[in-house]
PDB file of C-alpha atoms in Angstrom:
ATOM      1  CA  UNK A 234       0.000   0.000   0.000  1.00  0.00           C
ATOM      2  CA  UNK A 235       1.415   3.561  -0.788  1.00  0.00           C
ATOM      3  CA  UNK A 236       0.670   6.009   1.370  1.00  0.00           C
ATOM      4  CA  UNK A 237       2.260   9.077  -0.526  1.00  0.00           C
ATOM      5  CA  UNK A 238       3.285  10.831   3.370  1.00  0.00           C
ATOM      6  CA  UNK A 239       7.157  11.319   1.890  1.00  0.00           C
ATOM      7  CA  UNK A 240       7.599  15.038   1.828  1.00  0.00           C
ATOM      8  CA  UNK A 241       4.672  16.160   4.105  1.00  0.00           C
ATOM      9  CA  UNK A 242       5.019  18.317   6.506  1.00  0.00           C
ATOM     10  CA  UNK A 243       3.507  17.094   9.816  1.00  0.00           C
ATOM     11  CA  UNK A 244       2.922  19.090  13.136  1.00  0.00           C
ATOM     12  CA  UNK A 245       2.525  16.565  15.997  1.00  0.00           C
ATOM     13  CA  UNK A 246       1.184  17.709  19.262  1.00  0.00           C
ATOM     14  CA  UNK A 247       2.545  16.322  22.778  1.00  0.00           C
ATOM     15  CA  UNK A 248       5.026  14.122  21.185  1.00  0.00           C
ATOM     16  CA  UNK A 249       7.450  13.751  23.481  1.00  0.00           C
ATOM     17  CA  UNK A 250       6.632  10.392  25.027  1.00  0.00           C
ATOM     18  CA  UNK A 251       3.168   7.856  25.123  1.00  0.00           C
ATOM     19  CA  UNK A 252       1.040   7.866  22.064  1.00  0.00           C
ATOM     20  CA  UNK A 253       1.907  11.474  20.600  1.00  0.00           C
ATOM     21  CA  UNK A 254       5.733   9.861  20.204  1.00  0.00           C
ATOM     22  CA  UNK A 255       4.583   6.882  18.524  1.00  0.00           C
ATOM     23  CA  UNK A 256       2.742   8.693  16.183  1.00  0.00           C
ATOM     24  CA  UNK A 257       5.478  11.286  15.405  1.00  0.00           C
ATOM     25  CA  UNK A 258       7.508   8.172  14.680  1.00  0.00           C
ATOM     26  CA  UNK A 259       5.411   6.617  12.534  1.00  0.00           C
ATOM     27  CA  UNK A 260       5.356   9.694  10.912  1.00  0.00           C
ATOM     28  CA  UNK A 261       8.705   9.962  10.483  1.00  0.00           C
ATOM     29  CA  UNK A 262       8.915   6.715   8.903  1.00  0.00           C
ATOM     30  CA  UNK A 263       6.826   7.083   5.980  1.00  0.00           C
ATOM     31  CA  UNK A 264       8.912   9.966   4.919  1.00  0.00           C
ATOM     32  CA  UNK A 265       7.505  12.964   6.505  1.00  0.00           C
ATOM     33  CA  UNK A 266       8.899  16.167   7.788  1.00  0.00           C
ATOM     34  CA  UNK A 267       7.738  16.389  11.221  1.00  0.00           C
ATOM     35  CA  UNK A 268       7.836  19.502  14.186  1.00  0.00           C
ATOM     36  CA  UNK A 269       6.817  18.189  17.134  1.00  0.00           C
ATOM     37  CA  UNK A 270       6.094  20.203  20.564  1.00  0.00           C
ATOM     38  CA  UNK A 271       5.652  19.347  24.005  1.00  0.00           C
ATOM     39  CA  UNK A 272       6.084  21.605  27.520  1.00  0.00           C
ATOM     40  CA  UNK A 273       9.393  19.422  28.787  1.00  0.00           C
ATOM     41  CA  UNK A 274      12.680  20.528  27.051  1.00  0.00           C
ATOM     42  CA  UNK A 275      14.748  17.642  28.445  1.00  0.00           C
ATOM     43  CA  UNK A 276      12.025  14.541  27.523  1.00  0.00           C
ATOM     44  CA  UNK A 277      11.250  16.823  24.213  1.00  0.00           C
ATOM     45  CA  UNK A 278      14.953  16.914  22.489  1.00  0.00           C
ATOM     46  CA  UNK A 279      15.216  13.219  23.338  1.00  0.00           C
ATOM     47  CA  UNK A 280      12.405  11.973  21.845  1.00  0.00           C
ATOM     48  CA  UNK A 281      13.556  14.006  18.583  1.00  0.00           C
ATOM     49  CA  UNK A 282      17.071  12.983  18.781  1.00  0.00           C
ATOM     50  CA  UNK A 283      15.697   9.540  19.069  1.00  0.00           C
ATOM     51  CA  UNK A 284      12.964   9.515  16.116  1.00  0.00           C
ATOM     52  CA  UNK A 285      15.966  11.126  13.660  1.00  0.00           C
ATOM     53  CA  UNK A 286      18.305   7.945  14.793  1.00  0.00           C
ATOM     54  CA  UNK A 287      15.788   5.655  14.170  1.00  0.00           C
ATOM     55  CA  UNK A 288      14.175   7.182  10.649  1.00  0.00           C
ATOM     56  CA  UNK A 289      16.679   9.820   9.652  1.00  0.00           C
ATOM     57  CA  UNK A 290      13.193  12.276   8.815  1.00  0.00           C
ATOM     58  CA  UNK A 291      13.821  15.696   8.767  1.00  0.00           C
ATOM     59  CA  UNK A 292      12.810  16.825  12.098  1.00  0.00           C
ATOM     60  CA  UNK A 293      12.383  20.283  14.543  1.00  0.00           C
ATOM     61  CA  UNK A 294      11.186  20.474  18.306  1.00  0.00           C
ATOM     62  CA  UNK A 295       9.504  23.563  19.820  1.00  0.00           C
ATOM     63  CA  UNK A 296       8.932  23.725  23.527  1.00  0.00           C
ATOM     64  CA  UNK A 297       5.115  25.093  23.718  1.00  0.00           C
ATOM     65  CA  UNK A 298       2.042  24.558  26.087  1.00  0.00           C
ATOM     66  CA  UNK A 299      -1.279  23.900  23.945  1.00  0.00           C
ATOM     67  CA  UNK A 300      -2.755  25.289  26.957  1.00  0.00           C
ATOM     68  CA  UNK A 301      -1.257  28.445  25.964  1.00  0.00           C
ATOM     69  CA  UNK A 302      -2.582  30.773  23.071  1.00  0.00           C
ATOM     70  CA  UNK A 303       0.561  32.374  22.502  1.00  0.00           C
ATOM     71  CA  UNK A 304       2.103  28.445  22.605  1.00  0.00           C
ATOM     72  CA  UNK A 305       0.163  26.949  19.819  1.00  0.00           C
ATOM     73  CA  UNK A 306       0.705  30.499  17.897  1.00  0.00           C
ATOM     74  CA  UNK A 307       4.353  29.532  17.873  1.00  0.00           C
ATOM     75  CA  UNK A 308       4.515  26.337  17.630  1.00  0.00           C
ATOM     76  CA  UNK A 309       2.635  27.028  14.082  1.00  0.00           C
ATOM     77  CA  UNK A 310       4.648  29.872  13.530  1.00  0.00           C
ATOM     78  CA  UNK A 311       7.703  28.422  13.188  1.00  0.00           C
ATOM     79  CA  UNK A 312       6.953  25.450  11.919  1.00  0.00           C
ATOM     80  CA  UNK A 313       5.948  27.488   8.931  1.00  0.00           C
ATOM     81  CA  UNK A 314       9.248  29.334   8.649  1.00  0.00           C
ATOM     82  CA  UNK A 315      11.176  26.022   8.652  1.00  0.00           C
ATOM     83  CA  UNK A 316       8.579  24.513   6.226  1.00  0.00           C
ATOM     84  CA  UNK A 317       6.847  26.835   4.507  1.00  0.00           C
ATOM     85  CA  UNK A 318       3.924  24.672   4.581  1.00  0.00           C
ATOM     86  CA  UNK A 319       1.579  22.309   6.683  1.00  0.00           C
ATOM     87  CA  UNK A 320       0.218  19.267   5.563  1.00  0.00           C
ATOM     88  CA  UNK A 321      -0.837  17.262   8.514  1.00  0.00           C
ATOM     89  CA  UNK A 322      -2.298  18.353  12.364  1.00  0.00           C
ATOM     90  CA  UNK A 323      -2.023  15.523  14.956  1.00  0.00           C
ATOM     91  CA  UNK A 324      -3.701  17.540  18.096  1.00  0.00           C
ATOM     92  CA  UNK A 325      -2.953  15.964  20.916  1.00  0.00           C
ATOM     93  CA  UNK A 326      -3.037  16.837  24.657  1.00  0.00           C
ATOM     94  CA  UNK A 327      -2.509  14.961  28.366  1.00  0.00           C
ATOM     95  CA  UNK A 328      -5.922  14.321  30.122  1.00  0.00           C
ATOM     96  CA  UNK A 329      -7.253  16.137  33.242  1.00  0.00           C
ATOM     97  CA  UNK A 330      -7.151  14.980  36.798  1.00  0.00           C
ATOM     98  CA  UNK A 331      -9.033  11.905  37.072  1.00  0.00           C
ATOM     99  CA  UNK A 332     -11.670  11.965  40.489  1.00  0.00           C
ATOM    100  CA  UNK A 333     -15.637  12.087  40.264  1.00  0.00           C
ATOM    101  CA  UNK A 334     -18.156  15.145  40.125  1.00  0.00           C
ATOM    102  CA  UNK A 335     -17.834  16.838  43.331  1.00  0.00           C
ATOM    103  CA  UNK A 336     -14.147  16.652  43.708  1.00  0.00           C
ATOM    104  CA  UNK A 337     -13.419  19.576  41.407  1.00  0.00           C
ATOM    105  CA  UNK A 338     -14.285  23.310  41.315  1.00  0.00           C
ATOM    106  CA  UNK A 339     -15.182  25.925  38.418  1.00  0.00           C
ATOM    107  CA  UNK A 340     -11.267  26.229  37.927  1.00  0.00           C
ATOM    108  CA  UNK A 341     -10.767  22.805  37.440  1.00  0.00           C
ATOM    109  CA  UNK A 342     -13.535  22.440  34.619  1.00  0.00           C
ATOM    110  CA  UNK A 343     -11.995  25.338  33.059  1.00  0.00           C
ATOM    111  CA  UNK A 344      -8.928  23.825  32.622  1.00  0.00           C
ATOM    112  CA  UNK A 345      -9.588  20.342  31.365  1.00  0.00           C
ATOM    113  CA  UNK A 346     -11.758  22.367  29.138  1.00  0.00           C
ATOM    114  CA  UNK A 347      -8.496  24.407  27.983  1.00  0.00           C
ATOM    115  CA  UNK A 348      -6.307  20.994  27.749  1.00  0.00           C
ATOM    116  CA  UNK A 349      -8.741  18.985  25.684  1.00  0.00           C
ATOM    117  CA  UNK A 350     -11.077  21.104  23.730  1.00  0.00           C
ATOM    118  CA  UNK A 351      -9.933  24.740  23.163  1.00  0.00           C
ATOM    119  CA  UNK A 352      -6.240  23.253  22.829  1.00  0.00           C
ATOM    120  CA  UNK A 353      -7.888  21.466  19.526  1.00  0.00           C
ATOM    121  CA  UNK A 354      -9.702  24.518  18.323  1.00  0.00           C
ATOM    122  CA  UNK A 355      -6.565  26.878  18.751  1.00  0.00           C
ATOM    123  CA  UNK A 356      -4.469  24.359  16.748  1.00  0.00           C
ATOM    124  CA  UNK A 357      -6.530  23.713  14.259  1.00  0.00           C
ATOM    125  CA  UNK A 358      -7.636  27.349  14.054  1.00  0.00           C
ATOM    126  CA  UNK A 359      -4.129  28.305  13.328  1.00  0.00           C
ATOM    127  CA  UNK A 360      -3.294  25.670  10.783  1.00  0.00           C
ATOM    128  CA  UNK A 361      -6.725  26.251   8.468  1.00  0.00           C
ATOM    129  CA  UNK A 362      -5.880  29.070   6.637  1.00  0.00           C
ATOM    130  CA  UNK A 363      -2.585  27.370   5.576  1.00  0.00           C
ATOM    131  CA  UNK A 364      -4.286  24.130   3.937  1.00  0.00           C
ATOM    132  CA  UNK A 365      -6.646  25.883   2.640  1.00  0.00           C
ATOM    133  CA  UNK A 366      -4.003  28.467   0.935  1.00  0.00           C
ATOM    134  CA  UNK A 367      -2.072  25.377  -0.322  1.00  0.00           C
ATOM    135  CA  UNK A 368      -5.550  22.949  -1.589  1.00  0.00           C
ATOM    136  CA  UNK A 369      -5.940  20.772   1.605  1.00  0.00           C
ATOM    137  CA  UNK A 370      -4.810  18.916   4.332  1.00  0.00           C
ATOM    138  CA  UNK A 371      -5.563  15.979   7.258  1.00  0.00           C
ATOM    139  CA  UNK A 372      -6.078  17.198  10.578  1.00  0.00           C
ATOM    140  CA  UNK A 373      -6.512  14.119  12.969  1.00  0.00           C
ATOM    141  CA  UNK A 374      -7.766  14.578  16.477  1.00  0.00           C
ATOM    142  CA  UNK A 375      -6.053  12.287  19.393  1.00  0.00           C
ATOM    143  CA  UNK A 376      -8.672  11.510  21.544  1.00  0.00           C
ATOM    144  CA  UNK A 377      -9.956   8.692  24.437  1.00  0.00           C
ATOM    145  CA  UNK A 378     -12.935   6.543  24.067  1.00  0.00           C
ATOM    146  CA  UNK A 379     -14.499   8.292  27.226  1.00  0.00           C
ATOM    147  CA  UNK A 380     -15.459  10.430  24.655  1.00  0.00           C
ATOM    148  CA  UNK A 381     -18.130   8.099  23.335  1.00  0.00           C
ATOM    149  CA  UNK A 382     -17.911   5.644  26.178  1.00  0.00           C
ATOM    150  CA  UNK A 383     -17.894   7.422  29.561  1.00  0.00           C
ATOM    151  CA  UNK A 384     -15.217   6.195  32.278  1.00  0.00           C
ATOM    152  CA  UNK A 385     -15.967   5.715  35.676  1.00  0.00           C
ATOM    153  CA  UNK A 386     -13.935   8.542  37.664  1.00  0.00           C
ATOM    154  CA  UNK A 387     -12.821  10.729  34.439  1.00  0.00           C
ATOM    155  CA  UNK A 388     -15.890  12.878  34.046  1.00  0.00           C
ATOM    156  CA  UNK A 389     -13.480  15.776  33.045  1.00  0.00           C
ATOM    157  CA  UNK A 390     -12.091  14.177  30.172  1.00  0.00           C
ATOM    158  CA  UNK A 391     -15.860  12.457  29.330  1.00  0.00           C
ATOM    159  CA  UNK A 392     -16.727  16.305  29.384  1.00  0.00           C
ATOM    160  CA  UNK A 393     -14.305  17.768  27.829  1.00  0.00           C
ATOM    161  CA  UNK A 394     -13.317  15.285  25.067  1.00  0.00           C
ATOM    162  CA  UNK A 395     -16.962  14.754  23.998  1.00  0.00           C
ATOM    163  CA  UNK A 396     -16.806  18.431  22.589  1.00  0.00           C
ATOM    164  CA  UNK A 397     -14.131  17.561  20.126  1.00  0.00           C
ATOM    165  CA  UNK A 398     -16.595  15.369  18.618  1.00  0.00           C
ATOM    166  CA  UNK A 399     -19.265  18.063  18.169  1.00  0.00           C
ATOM    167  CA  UNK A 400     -15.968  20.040  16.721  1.00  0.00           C
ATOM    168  CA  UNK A 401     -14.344  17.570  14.370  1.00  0.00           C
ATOM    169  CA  UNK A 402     -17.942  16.750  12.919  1.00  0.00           C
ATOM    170  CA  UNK A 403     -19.268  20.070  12.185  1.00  0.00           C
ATOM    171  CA  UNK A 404     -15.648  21.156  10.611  1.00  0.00           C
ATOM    172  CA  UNK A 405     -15.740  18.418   8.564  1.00  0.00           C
ATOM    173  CA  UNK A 406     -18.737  19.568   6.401  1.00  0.00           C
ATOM    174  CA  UNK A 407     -17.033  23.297   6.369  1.00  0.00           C
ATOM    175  CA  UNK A 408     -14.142  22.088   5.318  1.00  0.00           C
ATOM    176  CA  UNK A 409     -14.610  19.995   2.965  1.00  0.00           C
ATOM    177  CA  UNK A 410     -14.857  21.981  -0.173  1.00  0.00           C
ATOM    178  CA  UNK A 411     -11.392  23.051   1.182  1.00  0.00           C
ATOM    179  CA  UNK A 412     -10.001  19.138   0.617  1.00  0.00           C
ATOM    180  CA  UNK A 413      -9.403  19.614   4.703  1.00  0.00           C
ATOM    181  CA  UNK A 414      -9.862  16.423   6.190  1.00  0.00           C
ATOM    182  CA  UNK A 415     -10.600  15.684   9.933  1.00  0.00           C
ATOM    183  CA  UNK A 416     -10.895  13.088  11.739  1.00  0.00           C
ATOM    184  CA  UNK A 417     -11.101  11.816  15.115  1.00  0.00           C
ATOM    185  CA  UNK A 418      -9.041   8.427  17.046  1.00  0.00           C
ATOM    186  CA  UNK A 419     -10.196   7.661  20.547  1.00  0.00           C
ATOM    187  CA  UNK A 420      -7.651   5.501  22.125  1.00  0.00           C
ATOM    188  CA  UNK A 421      -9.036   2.640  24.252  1.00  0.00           C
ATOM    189  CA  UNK A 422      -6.626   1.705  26.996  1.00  0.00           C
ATOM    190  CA  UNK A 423      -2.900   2.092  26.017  1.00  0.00           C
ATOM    191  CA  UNK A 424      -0.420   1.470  28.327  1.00  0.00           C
ATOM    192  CA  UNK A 425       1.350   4.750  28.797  1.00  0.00           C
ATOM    193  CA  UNK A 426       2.096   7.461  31.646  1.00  0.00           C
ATOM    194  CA  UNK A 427      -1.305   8.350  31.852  1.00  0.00           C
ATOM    195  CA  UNK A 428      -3.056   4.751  32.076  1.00  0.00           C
ATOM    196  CA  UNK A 429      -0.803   4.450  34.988  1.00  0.00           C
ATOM    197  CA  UNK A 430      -1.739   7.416  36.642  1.00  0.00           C
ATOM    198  CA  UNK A 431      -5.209   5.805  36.504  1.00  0.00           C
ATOM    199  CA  UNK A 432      -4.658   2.528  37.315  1.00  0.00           C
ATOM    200  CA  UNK A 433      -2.962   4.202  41.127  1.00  0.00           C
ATOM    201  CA  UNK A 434      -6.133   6.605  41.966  1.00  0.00           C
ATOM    202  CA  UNK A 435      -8.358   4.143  41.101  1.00  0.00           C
ATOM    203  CA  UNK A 436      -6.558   1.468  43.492  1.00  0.00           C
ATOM    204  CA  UNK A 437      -5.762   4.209  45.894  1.00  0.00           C
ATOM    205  CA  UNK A 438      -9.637   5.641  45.618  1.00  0.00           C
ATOM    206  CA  UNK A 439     -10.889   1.417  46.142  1.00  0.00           C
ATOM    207  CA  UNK A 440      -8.351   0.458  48.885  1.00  0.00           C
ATOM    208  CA  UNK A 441      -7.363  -2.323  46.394  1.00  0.00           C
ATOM    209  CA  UNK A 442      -4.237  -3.076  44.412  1.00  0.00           C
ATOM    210  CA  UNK A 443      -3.259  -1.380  41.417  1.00  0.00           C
ATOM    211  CA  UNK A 444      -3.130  -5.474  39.291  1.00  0.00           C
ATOM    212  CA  UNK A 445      -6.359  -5.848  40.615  1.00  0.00           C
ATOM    213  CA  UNK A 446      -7.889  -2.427  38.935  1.00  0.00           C
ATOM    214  CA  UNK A 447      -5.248  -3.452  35.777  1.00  0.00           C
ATOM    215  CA  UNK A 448      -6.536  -7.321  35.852  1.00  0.00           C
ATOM    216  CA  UNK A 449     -10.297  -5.466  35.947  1.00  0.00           C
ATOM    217  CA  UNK A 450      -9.722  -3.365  32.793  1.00  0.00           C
ATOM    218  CA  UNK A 451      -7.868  -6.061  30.842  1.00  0.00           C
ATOM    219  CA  UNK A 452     -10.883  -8.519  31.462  1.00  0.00           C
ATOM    220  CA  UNK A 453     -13.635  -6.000  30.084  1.00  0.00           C
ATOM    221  CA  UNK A 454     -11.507  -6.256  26.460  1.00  0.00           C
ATOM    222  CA  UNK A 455     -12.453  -8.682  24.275  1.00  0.00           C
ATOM    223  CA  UNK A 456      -8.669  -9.146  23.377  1.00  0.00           C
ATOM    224  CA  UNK A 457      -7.508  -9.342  26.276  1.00  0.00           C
ATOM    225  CA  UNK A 458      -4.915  -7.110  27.053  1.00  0.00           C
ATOM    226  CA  UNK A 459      -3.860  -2.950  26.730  1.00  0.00           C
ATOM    227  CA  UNK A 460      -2.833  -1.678  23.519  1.00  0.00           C
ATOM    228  CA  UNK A 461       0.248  -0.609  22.364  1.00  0.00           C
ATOM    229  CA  UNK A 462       1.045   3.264  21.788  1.00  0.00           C
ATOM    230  CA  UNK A 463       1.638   1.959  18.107  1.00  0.00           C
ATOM    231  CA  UNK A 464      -1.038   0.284  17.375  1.00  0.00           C
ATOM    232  CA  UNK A 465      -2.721   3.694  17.419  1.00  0.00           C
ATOM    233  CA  UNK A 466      -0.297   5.541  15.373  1.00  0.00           C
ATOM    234  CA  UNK A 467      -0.719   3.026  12.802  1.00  0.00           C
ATOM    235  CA  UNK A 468      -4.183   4.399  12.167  1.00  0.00           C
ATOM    236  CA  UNK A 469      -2.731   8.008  12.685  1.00  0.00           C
ATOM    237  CA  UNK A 470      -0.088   7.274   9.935  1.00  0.00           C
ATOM    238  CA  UNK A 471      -3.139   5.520   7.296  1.00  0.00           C
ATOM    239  CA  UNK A 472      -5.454   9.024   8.230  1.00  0.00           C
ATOM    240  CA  UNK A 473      -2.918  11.220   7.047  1.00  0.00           C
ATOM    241  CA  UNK A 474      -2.240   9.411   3.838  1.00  0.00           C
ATOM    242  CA  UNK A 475      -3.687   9.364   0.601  1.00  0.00           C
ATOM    243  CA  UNK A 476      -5.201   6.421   1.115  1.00  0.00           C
ATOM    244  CA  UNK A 477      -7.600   7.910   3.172  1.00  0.00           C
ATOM    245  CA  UNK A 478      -8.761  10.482   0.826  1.00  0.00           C
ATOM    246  CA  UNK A 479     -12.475   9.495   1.055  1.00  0.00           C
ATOM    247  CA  UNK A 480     -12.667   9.572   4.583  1.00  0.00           C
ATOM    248  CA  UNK A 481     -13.418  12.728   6.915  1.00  0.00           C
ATOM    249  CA  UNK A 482     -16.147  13.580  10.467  1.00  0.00           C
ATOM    250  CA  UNK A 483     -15.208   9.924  11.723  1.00  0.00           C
ATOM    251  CA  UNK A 484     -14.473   8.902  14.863  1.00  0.00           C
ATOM    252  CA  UNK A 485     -12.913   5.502  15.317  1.00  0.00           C
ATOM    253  CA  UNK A 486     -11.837   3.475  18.268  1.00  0.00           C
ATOM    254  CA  UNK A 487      -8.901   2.118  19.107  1.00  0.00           C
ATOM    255  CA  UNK A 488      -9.461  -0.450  22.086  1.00  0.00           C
ATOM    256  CA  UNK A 489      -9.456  -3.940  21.131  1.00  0.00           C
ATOM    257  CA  UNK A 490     -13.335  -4.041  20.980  1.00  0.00           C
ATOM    258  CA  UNK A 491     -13.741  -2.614  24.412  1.00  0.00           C
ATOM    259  CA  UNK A 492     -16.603   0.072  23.747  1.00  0.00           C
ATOM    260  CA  UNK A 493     -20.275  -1.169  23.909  1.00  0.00           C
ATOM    261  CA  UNK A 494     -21.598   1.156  21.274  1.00  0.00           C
ATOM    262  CA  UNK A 495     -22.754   0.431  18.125  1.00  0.00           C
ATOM    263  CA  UNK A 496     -21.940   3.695  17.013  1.00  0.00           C
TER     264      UNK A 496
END
C-alpha cells in the first residue's frame, strides 16, 4: 500500500513520550517532515534525537504549552518558517485529573476544558488558513474513548473530550470543499504514563491493588490485554495518507473491541 506521506510536513502535538511519540515516529517513517512540541525541554529533544536515529526524517522540536494561546501560535509559527507549509495536524493533549463530580471546582472544569477542547480549536484554528491556501490537508484529532464511552472517575475528560466530537464533525462539512480532512481516534486503553496514573487513583480511591484495577480493565476487552502506543499511530499514519482520501467527520476506536456502542 502507498501512502504518498514522503515530503509532508507534519505538526505533531505532545510528542514527546506515550502515544503522541509513537505517532510522530510513525510519521517519520513514511517519509515525513515532522515539528513536534511538548512543555518538557529535556524529555522533548530526546524523543527528537531519538525519532531522527531511528528514521533519519527531517525533524524540529519547539517547547510550547497547547494550553497556551501564545504556545500553539508559535509552535505554528515556526513550523511554517522552517517549512513553509503544513500538511498534517495531529492535536494531541494529556488528560485532566481523574476523580468524580464533586471533587473539582469551576477552575478545574476550566482547565480540562483548555487541555482537551480549546487546545484542539486553537491548533486547528491556526493551521486552516494554511491548507486551505495550499488545496488541503488531514487534521486528525487524538482523543480517548471516554469520549463516546464514559469512564468511571474521568468525568473531566468524558466532558471535555466529547466536545471535540461536536468540533471535528461540524468542521468536517465546512471544510470539505477546502479538501481539509478531519478526523477523530479515541484511544481505548494504552499502556502509557497516563493509564498508569489511573490505574494508582483508582486502586488508591478502592483500597485495592493497582493489578487488581489493571486485571479489571484487561478482562472487560475482548482481546484481552492494553494496547500498544503503536497500534494507534498506525491508524494516525493511514489518516494522514492518501489512502484515506475518502474519509473525513469519523471517529474511530482504538481499544481492542472494548466500547459497547454500536456507534
Amino acid at each position: 500500500m502507498e501512502l504518498k506521506l514522503e515530503g509532508k510536513v507534519a505538526l505533531v502535538a505532545a510528542a514527546s513520550k506515550g502515544i503522541g511519540k509513537a505517532i510522530a515516529m510513525g510519521l517519520a517513517r513514511e517519509g515525513a517532515r515532522l515539528s513536534i512540541c511538548a512543555r518538557h525541554k529535556t524529555t522533548l529533544l530526546k524523543a527528537e534525537s531519538e525519532i531522527r536515529i531511528a528514521t533519519g526524517a527531517e525533524i524540529i522540536s519547539i517547547v510550547a504549552d497547547v494550553t497556551k494561546t501564545g504556545d500553539i501560535g508559535k509552535f505554528v509559527s515556526q513550523s511554517l518558517k522552517r517549512y513553509e507549509r503544513i500538511d498534517i495536524l495531529v492535536t494531541n493533549a494529556g488528560g485532566p485529573p481523574p476523580g468524580k463530580f464533586l471533587d473539582f471546582s469551576d477552575d478545574d472544569w476550566y482547565d480540562a476544558v483548555t487541555l482537551n477542547l480549546m487546545s484542539t480549536i486553537r491548533l486547528i484554528r491556526e493551521v486552516v488558513p494554511y491548507m486551505r491556501k495550499q488545496g488541503g490537508g488531514r487534521i486528525i484529532n487524538l482523543g480517548s474513548i471516554a469520549a463516546k464511552q464514559p469512564i468511571n472517575g474521568l468525568i473531566l475528560s468524558n466532558t471535555a473530550r466529547a466536545g471535540v466530537l461536536g468540533l471535528a464533525k461540524t468542521l468536517a462539512n465546512e471544510l470539505a470543499k477546502d479538501d481539509i480532512l478531519i478526523n477523530n481516534i479515541c484511544p481505548g486503553w494504552i499502556y502509557t504514563d497516563r493509564a498508569k496514573e489511573v490505574i494508582s487513583k483508582q486502586a488508591k480511591a478502592s483500597n485495592i491493588s493497582e493489578d487488581s484495577v489493571l486485571s479489571e480493565i484487561v478482562s472487560q476487552c475482548p482481546l484481552g490485554r492494553y494496547g500498544k502506543p503503536e497500534e494507534v499511530a498506525n491508524l494516525v499514519v493511514f489518516l494522514a495518507s492518501e489512502c484515506a482520501s475518502y474519509i473525513t467527520g469519523t471517529t474511530i476506536q482504538v481499544d481492542g473491541g472494548a466500547s459497547k456502542g454500536l456507534i
